[in-house]
PDB file of C-alpha atoms and ligand atoms in Angstrom:
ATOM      1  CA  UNK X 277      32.184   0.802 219.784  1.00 81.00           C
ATOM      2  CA  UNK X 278      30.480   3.900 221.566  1.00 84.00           C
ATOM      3  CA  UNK X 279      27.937   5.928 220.031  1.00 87.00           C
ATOM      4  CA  UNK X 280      30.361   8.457 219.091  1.00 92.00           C
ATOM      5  CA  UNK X 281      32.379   6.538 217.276  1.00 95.00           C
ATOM      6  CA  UNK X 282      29.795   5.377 214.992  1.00 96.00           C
ATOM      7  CA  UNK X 283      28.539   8.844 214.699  1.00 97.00           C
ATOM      8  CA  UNK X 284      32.031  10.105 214.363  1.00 97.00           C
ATOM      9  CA  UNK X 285      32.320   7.366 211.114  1.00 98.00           C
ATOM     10  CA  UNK X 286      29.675   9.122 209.402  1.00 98.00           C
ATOM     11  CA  UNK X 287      30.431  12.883 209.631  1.00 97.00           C
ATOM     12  CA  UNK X 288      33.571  11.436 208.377  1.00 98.00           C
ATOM     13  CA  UNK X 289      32.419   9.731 205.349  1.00 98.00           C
ATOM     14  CA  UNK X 290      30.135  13.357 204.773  1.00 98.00           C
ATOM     15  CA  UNK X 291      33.779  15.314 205.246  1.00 97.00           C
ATOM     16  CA  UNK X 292      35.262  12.685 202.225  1.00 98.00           C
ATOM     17  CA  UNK X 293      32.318  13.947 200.151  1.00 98.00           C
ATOM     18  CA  UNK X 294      32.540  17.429 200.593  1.00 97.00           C
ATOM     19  CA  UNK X 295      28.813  16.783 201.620  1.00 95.00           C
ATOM     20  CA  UNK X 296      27.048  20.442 203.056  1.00 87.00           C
ATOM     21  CA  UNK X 297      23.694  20.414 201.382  1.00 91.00           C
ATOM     22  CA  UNK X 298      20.291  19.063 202.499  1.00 97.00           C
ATOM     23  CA  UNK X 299      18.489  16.415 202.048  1.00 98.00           C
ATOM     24  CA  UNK X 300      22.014  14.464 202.286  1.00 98.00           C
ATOM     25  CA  UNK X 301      22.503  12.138 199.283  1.00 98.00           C
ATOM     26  CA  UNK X 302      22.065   8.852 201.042  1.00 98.00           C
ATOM     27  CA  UNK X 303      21.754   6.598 198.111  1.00 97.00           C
ATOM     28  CA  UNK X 304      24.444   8.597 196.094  1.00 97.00           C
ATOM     29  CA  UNK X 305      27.114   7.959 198.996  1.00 98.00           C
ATOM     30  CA  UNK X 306      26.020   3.879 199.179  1.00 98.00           C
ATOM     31  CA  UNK X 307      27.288   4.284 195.565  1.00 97.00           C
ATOM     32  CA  UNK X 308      30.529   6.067 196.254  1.00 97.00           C
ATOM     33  CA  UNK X 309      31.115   3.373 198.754  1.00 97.00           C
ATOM     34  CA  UNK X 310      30.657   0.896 196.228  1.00 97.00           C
ATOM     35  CA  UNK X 311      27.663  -0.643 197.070  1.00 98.00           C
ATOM     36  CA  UNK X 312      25.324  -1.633 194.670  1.00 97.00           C
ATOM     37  CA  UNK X 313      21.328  -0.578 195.611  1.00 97.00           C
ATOM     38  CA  UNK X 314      18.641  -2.806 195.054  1.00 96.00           C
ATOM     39  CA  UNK X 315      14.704  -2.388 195.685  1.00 94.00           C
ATOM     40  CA  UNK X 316      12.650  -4.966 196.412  1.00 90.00           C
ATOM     41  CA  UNK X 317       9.709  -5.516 197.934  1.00 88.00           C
ATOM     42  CA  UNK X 318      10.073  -8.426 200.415  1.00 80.00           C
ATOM     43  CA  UNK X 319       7.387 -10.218 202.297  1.00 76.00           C
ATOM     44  CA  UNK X 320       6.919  -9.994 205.831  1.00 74.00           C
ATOM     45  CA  UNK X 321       9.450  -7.628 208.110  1.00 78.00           C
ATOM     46  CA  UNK X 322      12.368  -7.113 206.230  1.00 82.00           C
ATOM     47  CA  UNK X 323      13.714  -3.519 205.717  1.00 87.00           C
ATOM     48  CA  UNK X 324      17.212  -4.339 204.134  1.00 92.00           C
ATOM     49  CA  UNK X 325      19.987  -6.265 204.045  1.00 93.00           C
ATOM     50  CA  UNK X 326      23.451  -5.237 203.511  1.00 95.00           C
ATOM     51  CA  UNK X 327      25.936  -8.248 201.559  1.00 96.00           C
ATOM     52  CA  UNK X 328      29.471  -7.982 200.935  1.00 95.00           C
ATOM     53  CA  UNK X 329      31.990 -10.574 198.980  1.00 93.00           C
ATOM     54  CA  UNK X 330      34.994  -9.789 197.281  1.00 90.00           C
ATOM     55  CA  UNK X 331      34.590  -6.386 196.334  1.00 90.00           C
ATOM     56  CA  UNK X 332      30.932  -6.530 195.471  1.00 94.00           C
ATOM     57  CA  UNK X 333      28.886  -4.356 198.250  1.00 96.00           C
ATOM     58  CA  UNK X 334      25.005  -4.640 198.032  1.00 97.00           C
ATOM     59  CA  UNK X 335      22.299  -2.800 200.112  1.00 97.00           C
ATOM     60  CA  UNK X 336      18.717  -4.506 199.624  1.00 95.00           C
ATOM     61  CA  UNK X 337      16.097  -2.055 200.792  1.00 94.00           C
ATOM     62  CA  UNK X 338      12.316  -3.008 200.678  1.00 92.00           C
ATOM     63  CA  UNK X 339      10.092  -1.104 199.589  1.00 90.00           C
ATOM     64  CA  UNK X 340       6.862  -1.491 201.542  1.00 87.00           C
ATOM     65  CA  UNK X 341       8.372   0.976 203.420  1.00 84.00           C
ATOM     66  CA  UNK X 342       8.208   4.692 202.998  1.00 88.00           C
ATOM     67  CA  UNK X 343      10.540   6.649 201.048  1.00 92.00           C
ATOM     68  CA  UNK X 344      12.050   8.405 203.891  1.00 94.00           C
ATOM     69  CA  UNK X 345      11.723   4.879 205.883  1.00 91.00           C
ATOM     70  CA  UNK X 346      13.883   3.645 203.012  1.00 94.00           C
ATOM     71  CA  UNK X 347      16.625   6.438 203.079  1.00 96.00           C
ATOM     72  CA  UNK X 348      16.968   5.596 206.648  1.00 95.00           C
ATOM     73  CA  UNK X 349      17.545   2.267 206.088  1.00 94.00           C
ATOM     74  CA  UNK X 350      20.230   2.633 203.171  1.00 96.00           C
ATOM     75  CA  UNK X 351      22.053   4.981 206.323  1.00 97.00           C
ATOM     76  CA  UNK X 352      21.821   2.494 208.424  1.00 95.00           C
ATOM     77  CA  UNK X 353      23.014  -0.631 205.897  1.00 96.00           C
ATOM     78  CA  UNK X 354      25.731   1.825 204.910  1.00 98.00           C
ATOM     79  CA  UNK X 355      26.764   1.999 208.503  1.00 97.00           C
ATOM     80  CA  UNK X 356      26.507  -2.122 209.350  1.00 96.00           C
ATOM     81  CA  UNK X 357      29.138  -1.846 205.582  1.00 96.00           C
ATOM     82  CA  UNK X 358      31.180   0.695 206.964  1.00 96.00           C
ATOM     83  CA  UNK X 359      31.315  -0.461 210.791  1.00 96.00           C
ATOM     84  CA  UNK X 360      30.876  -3.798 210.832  1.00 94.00           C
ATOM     85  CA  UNK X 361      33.781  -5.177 208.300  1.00 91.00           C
ATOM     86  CA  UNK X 362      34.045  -8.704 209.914  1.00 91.00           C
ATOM     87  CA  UNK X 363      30.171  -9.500 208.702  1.00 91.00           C
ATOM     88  CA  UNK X 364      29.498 -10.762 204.823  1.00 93.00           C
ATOM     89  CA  UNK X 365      25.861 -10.164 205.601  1.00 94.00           C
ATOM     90  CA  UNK X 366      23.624  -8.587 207.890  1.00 92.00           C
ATOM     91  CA  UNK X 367      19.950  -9.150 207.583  1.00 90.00           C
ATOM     92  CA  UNK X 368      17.044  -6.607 209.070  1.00 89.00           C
ATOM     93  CA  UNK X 369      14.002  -7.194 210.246  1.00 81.00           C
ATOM     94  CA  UNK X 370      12.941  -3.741 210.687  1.00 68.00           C
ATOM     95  CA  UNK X 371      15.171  -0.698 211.513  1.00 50.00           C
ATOM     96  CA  UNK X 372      12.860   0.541 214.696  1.00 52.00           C
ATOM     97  CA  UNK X 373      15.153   2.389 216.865  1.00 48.00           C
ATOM     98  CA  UNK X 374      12.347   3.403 218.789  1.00 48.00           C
ATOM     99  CA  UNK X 375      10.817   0.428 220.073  1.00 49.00           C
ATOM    100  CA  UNK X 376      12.603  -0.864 223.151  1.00 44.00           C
ATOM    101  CA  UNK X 377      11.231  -4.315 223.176  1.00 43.00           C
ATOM    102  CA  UNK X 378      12.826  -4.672 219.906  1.00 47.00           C
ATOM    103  CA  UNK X 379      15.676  -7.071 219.642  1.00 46.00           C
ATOM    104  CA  UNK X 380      17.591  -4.497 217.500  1.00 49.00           C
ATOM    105  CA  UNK X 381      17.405  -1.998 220.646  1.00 59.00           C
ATOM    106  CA  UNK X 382      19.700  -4.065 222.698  1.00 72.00           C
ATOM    107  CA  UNK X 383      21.879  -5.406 219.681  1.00 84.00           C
ATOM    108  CA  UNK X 384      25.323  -3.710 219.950  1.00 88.00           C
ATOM    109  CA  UNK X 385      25.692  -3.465 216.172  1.00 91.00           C
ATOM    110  CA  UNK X 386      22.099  -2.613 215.575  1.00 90.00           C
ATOM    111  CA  UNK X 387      23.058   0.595 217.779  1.00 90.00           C
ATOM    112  CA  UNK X 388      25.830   1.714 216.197  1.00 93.00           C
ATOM    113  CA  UNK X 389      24.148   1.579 212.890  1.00 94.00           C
ATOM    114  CA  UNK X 390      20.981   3.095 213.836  1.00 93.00           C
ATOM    115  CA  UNK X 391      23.472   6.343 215.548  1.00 94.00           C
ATOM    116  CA  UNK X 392      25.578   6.036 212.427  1.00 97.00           C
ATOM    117  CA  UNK X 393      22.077   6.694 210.084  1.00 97.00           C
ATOM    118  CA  UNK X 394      20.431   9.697 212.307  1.00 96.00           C
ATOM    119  CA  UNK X 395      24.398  10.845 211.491  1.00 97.00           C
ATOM    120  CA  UNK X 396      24.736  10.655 208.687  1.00 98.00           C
ATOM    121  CA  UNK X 397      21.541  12.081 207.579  1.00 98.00           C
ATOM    122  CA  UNK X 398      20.912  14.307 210.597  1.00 98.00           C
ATOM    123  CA  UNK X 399      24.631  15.622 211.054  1.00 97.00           C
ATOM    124  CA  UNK X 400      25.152  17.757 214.149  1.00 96.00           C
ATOM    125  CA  UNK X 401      25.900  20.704 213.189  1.00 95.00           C
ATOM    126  CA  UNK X 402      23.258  21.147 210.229  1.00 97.00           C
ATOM    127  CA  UNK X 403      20.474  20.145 212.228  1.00 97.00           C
ATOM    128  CA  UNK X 404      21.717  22.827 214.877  1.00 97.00           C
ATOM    129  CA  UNK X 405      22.039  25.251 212.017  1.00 96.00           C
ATOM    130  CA  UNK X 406      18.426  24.622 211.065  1.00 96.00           C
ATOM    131  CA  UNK X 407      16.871  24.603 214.495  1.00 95.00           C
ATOM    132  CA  UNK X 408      18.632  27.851 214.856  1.00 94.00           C
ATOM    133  CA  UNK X 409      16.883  29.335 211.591  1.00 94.00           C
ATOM    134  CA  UNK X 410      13.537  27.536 212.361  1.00 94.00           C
ATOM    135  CA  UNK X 411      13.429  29.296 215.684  1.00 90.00           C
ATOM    136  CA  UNK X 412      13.844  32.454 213.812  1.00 91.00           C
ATOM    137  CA  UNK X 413      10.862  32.087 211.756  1.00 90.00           C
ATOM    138  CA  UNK X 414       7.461  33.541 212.648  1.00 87.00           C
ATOM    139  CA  UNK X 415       5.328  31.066 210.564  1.00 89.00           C
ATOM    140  CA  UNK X 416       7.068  27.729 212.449  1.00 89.00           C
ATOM    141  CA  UNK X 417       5.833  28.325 215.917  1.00 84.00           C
ATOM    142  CA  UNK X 418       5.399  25.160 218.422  1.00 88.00           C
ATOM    143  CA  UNK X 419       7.706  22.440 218.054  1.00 90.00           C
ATOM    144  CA  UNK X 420       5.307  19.973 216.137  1.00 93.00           C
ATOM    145  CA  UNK X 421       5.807  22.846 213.197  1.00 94.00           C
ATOM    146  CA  UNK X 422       9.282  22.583 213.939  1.00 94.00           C
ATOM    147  CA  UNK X 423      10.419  19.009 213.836  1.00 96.00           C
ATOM    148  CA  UNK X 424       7.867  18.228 211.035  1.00 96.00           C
ATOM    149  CA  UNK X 425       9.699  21.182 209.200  1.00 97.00           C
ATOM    150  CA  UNK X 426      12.959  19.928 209.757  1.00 97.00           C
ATOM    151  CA  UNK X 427      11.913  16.352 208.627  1.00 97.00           C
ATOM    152  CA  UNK X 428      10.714  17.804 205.574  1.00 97.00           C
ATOM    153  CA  UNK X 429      14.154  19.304 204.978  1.00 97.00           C
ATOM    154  CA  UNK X 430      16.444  16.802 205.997  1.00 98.00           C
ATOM    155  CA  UNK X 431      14.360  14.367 204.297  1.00 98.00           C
ATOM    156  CA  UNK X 432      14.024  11.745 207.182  1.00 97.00           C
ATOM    157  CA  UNK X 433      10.465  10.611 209.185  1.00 94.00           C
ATOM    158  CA  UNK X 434       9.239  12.978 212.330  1.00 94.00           C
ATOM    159  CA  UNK X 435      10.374  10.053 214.533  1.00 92.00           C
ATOM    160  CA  UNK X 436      14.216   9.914 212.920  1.00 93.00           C
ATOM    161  CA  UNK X 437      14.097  14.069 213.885  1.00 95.00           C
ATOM    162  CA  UNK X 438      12.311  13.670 217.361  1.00 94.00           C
ATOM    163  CA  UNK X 439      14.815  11.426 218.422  1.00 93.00           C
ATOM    164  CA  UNK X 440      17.760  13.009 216.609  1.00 95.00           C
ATOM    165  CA  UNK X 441      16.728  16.293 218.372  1.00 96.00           C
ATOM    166  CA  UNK X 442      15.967  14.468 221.683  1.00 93.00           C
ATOM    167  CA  UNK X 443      19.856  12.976 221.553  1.00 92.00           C
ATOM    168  CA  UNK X 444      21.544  15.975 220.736  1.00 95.00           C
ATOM    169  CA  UNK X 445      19.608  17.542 223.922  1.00 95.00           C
ATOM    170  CA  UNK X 446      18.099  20.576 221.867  1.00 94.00           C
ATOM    171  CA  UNK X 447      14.579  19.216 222.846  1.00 90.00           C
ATOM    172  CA  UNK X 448      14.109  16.937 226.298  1.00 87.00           C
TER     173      UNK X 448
HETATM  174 ZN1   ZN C1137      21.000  -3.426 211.131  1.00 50.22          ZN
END
C-alpha cells in the first residue's frame, strides 16, 4: 500500500461522514465504524491497541498520553481497523512517527497508519484552507505562530502539524 492510498482511505471515510468542520471528530468516527473506545492507563510504552473479532471492534488508547497524543492515536488505530483487515490485533508501543530509529518508522503497516491519522485529522485541503487564512492574518506572523495556531485548531500536537505541513510541501 502507498502512502496515498492510506491517505486516500481516510478522506474517504471523512466524505462517508459528510465530515467539513474542525477539530475532526476522531473518537465519534471510531464509533461510526463500530469500534468500541476504551481508556486506560497502561504501564510502560503502550499508546493503543486496536482488537477485532466477530463484529466487535475495540480501540484501547492510554492515557498517560496527552489528549491530542490520544486523538492521534485513535486515527491511527482507526486506520490499522480500516487498512489492515487480515490482523485481529495490533498492539502499539508508541505512535512516534517522528523518530527514525523507531521500529514503527520502517514497519510497512505502521506507515500507512501513521499517513492514514495526519489524514484523517489533517485532511489536505482544510489544512491548505487554513494556512491560506493564517497567512492572511496580521496577529499570526512567523511560522512558530502559525503551526502552533493550526494545531490548536485542528486539534492535533505541533509535531502531527510540522510534519503534516512538511509532507504536503507547504513548509520545507
Ligand atoms: Zn500501529
Amino acid at each position: 500500500m502507498s502512502r496515498l492510498e492510506a491517505e486516500n482511505a481516510a478522506s474517504q471515510l471523512l466524505n462517508k461522514y459528510g465530515i467539513d468542520r474542525l477539530p475532526v471528530p476522531v473518537e465519534e468516527i471510531a464509533m461510526w465504524e463500530g469500534a468500541q473506545v476504551v481508556r486506560q492507563r497502561f504501564e510502560g510504552e503502550q499508546s493503543g491497541f486496536m482488537y477485532r473479532e466477530g463484529r466487535e471492534r475495540i480501540i484501547g488508547i492510554n492515557t498517560s498520553s496527552g489528549r491530542r497524543r490520544q486523538r492521534f492515536t485513535i486515527a491511527h488505530e482507526i486506520g490499522h481497523m480500516t487498512l489492515h483487515l487480515q490482523d485481529p490485533l495490533v498492539v502499539d508501543r508508541e505512535v512516534n512517527w517522528r523518530d527514525e530509529n523507531s521500529s514503527l518508522a520502517v514497519d510497512p503497516k505502521e506507515i500507512d497508519a501513521n499517513a492514514f491519522a495526519a489524514a484523517l485529522l489533517m485532511p489536505q485541503d482544510l489544512v491548505v484552507r487554513e494556512v491560506r487564512l493564517a497567512a492572511q492574518r496580521s496577529d499570526l506572523s512567523g511560522r512558530d505562530r502559525i503551526i502552533s495556531y493550526l494545531a490548536q485548531i485542528f486539534d492535533v500536537s505541533t509535531s502531527a502539524m510540522s510534519y503534516r505541513l512538511i509532507n504536503l510541501g507547504i513548509y520545507s
